[in-house]
Short mmCIF file of C-alpha atoms in Angstrom, two decimals:
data_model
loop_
_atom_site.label_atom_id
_atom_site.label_comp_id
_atom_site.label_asym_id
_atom_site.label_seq_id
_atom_site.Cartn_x
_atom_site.Cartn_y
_atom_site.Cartn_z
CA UNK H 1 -1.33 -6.49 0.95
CA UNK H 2 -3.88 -3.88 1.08
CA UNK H 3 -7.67 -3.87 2.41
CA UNK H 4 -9.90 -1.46 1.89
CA UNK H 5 -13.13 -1.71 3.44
CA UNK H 6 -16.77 0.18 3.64
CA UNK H 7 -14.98 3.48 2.81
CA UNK H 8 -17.59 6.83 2.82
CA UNK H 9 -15.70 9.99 1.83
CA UNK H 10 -17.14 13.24 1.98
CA UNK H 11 -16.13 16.36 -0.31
CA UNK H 12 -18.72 18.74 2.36
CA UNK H 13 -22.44 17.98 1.46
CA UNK H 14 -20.98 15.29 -1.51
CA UNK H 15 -20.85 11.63 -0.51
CA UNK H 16 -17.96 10.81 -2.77
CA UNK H 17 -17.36 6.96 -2.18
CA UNK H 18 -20.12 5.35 -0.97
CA UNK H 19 -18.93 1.90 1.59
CA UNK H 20 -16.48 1.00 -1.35
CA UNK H 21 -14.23 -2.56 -0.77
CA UNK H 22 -11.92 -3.87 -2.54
CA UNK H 23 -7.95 -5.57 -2.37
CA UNK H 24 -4.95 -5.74 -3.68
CA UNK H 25 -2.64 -9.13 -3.49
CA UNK H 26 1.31 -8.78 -3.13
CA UNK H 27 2.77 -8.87 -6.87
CA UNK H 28 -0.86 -7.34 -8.30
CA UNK H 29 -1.59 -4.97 -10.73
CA UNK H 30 -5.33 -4.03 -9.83
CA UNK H 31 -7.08 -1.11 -12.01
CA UNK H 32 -9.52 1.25 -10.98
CA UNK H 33 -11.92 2.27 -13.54
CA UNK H 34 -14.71 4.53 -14.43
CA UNK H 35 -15.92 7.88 -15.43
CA UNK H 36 -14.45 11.45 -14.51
CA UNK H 37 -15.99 11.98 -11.13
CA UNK H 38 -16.41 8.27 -10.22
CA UNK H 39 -14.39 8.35 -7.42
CA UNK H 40 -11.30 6.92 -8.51
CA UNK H 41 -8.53 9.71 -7.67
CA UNK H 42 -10.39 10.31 -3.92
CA UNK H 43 -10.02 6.46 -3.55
CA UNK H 44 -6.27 7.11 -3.82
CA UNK H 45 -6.06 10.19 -1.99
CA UNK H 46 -7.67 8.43 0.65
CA UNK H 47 -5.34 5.45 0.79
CA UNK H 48 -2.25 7.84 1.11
CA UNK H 49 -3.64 9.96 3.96
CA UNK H 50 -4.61 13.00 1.98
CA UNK H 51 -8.03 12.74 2.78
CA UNK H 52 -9.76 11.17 5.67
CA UNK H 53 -12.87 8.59 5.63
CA UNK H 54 -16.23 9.07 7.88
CA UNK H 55 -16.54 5.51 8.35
CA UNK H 56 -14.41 1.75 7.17
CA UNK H 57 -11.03 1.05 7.59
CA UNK H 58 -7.76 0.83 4.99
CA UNK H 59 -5.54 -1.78 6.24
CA UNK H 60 -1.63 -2.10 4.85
CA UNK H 61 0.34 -5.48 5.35
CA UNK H 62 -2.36 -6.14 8.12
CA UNK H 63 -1.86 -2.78 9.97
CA UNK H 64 -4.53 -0.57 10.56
CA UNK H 65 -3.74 2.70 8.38
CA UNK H 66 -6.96 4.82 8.56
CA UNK H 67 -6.52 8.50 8.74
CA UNK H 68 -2.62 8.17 9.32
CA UNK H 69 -0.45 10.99 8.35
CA UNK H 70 0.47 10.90 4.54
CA UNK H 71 4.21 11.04 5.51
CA UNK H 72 3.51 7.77 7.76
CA UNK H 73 2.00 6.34 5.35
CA UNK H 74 4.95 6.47 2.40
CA UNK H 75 7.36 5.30 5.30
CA UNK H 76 5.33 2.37 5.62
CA UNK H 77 5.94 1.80 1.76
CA UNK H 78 3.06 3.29 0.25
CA UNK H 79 3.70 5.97 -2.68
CA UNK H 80 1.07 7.61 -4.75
CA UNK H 81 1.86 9.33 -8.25
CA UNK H 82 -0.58 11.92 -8.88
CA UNK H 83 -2.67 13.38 -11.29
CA UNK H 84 -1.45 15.73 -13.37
CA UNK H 85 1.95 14.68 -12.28
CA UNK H 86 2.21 17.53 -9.76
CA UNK H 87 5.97 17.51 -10.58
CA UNK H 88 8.39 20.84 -8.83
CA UNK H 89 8.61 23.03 -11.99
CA UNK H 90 11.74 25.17 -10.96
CA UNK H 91 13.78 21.97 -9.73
CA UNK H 92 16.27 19.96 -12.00
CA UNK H 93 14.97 16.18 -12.46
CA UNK H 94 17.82 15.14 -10.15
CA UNK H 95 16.28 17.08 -7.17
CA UNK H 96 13.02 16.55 -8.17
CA UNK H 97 13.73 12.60 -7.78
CA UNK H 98 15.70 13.44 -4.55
CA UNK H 99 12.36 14.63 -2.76
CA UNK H 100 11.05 11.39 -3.65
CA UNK H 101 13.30 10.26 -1.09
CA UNK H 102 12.64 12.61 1.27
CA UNK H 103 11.98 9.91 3.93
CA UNK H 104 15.25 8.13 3.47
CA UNK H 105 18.69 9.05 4.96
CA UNK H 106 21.57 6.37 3.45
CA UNK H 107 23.14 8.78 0.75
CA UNK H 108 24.46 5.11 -1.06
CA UNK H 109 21.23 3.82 -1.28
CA UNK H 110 19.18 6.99 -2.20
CA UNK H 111 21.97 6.49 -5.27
CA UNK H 112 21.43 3.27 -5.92
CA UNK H 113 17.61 3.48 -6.02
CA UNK H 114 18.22 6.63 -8.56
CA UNK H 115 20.16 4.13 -10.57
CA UNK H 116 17.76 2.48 -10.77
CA UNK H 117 14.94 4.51 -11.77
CA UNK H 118 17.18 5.67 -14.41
CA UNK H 119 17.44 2.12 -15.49
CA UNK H 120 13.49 2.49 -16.10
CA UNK H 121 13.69 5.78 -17.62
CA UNK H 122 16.33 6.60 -19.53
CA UNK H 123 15.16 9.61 -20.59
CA UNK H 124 15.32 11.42 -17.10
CA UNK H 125 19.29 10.53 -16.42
CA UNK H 126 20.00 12.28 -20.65
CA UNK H 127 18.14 15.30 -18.52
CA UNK H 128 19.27 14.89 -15.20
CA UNK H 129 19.74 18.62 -15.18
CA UNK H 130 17.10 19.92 -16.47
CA UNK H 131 13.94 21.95 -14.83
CA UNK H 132 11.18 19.88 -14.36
CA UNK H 133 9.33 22.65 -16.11
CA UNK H 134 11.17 22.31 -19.42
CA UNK H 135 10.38 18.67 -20.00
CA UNK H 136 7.96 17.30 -21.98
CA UNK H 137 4.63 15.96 -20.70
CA UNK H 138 5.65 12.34 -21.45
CA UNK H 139 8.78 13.18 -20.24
CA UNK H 140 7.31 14.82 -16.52
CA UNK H 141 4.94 11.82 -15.97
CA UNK H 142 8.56 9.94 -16.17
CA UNK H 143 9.75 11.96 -13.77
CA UNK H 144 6.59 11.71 -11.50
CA UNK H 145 6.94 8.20 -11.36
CA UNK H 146 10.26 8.08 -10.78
CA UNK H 147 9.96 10.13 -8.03
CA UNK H 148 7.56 7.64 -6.51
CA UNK H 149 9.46 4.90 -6.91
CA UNK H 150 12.38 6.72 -4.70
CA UNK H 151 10.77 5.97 -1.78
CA UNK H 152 11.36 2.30 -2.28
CA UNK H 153 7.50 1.55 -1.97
CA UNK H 154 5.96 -2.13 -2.03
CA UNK H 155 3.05 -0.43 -3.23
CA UNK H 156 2.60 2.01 -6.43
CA UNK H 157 -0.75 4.40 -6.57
CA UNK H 158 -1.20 5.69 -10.14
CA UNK H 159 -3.34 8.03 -10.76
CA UNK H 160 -3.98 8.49 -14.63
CA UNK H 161 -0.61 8.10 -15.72
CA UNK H 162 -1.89 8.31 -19.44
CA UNK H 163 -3.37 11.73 -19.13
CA UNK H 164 -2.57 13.90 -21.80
CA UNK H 165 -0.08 11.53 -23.50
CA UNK H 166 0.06 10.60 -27.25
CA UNK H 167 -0.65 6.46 -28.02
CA UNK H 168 2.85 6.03 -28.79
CA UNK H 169 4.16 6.94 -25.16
CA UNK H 170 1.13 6.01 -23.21
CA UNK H 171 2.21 2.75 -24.53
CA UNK H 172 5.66 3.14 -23.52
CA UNK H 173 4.38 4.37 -20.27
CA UNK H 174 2.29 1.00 -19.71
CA UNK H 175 5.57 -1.20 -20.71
CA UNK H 176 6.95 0.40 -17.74
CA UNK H 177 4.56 -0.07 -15.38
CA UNK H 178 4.69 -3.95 -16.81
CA UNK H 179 8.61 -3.69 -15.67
CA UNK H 180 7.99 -2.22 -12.40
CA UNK H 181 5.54 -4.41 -11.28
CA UNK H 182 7.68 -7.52 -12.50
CA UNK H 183 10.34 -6.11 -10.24
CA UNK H 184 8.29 -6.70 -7.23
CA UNK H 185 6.59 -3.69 -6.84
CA UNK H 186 2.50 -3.92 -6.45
CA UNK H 187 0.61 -1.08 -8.34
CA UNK H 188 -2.60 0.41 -7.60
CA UNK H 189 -3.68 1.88 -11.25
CA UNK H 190 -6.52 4.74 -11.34
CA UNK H 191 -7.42 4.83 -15.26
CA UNK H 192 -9.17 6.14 -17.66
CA UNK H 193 -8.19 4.68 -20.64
CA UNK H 194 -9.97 1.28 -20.04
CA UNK H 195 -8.54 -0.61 -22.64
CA UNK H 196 -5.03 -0.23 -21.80
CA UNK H 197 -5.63 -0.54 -17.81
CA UNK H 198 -6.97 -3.51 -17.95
CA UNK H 199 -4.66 -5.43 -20.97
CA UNK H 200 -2.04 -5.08 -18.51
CA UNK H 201 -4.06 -5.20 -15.27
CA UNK H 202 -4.53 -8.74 -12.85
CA UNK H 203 -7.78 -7.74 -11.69
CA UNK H 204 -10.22 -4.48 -12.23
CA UNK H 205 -13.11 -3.08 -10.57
CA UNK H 206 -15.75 -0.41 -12.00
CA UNK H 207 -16.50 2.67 -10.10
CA UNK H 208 -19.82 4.78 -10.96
CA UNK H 209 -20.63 7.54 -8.67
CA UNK H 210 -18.61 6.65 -5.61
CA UNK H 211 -20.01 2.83 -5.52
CA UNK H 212 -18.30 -0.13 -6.89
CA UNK H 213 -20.54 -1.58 -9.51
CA UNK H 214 -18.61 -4.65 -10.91
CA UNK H 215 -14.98 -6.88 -10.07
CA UNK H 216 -13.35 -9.40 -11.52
CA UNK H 217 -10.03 -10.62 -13.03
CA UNK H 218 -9.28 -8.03 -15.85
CA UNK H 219 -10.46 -10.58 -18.80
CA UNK H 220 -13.67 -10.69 -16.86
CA UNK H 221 -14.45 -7.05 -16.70
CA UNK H 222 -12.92 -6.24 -20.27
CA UNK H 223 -15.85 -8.72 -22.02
CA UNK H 224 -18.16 -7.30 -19.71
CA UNK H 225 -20.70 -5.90 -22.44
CA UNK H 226 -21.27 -2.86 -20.15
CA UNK H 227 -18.03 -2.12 -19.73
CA UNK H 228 -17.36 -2.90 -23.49
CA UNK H 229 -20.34 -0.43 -24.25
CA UNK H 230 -19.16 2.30 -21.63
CA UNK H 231 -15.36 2.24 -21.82
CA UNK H 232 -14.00 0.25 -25.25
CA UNK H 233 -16.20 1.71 -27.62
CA UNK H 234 -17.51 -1.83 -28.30
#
């Protein structure tokens, strides 16, 4: 579904991924993990247009997607939740999920995929009302994924959706993404907590400094003693 190959980002001077490749399958959850600063969020910011690559290619569904506009890119079925949730404070939920859907113009189905998300998150349709501002931080992250899921996209970026969050709902958070993905949608998970990233994950690679260091199905990686010494506290 999607190819990423010999990426090199620049941040200026900074080399910030250095020829990363990896893949995603149709029906995947793949995890992306590694330290602050490994290169995991420009990976994604990348992949949804926001930032550009010197050299490499990012191919979607077989189609060339390098450098296209971000807006292109989540009409091709691409969405990317980001970090820090990056939700519109002085909106209500409902019109924060509405610009989600921004690309969309059937009124019935923009409804039915709200349905939906409230279907996943309960939570958001008890506060369907209230200012994104006002919620909770469990409670925006919600709301920042279900505003990437109004889009319709075949593919989910998720960048750190656990930031900030206590165990209980970072676990509730994970059971989620579990559902979503089981409904067909393919998720692209940025991480830092390790342990629950790849418990849930199909297949994980380790990012250090803008290289990709190891791969592997997510058993693999998880009784990797480095990554056991480095990220489980093992």
């Amino acid at each position: 579904m999607l190819e990423v190959h010999n990426l090199n980002v620049y941040y200026g001077a900074i080399h910030a991924l250095q020829g990363i490749s990896f893949h995603v399958e149709e029906g995947e959850i793949v995890t992306l993990i590694g330290a602050n600063g490994a290169g995991k969020s420009t990976t994604l910011r990348t992949i949804s247009g926001l930032l550009r690559t010197r050299t490499g290619y990012i191919r979607y569904k077989g189609r060339d997607i390098t450098n296209t506009p971000a807006q292109e890119i989540v009409k091709m079925g691409i969405s990317h939740v980001p970090e820090g949730r990056k939700i519109f404070a002085p909106l209500t939920v409902r019109e924060n999920l509405l610009m989600g859907a921004y690309t969309r113009n059937d009124p019935n189905e923009i409804q039915r995929t709200m349905e939906r998300v409230f279907a996943s998150f309960p939570r958001l349709k008890e506060r369907i009302n209230q200012l994104g501002g006002t919620l909770s931080g469990g409670e925006q992250q919600m709301l920042a994924m279900g505003r990437g899921l109004m889009s319709r996209p075949t593919l989910l970026l998720l960048d750190e959706p656990s930031m900030g969050l206590s165990p209980i709902l970072v676990e509730e958070i994970f059971r989620i993404i579990q559902e979503i993905n089981q409904q067909g949608t393919s998720i692209l998970l940025v991480e830092q907590n390790a342990h629950m990233a790849l418990s849930i994950a199909h297949r994980a690679y380790v990012l250090e400094t803008g290289r990709i260091v190891l791969s592997g199905t997510a058993k693999e990686v998880a009784e990797n003693p480095m990554v056991k010494a480095a990220y489980l506290g093992v």
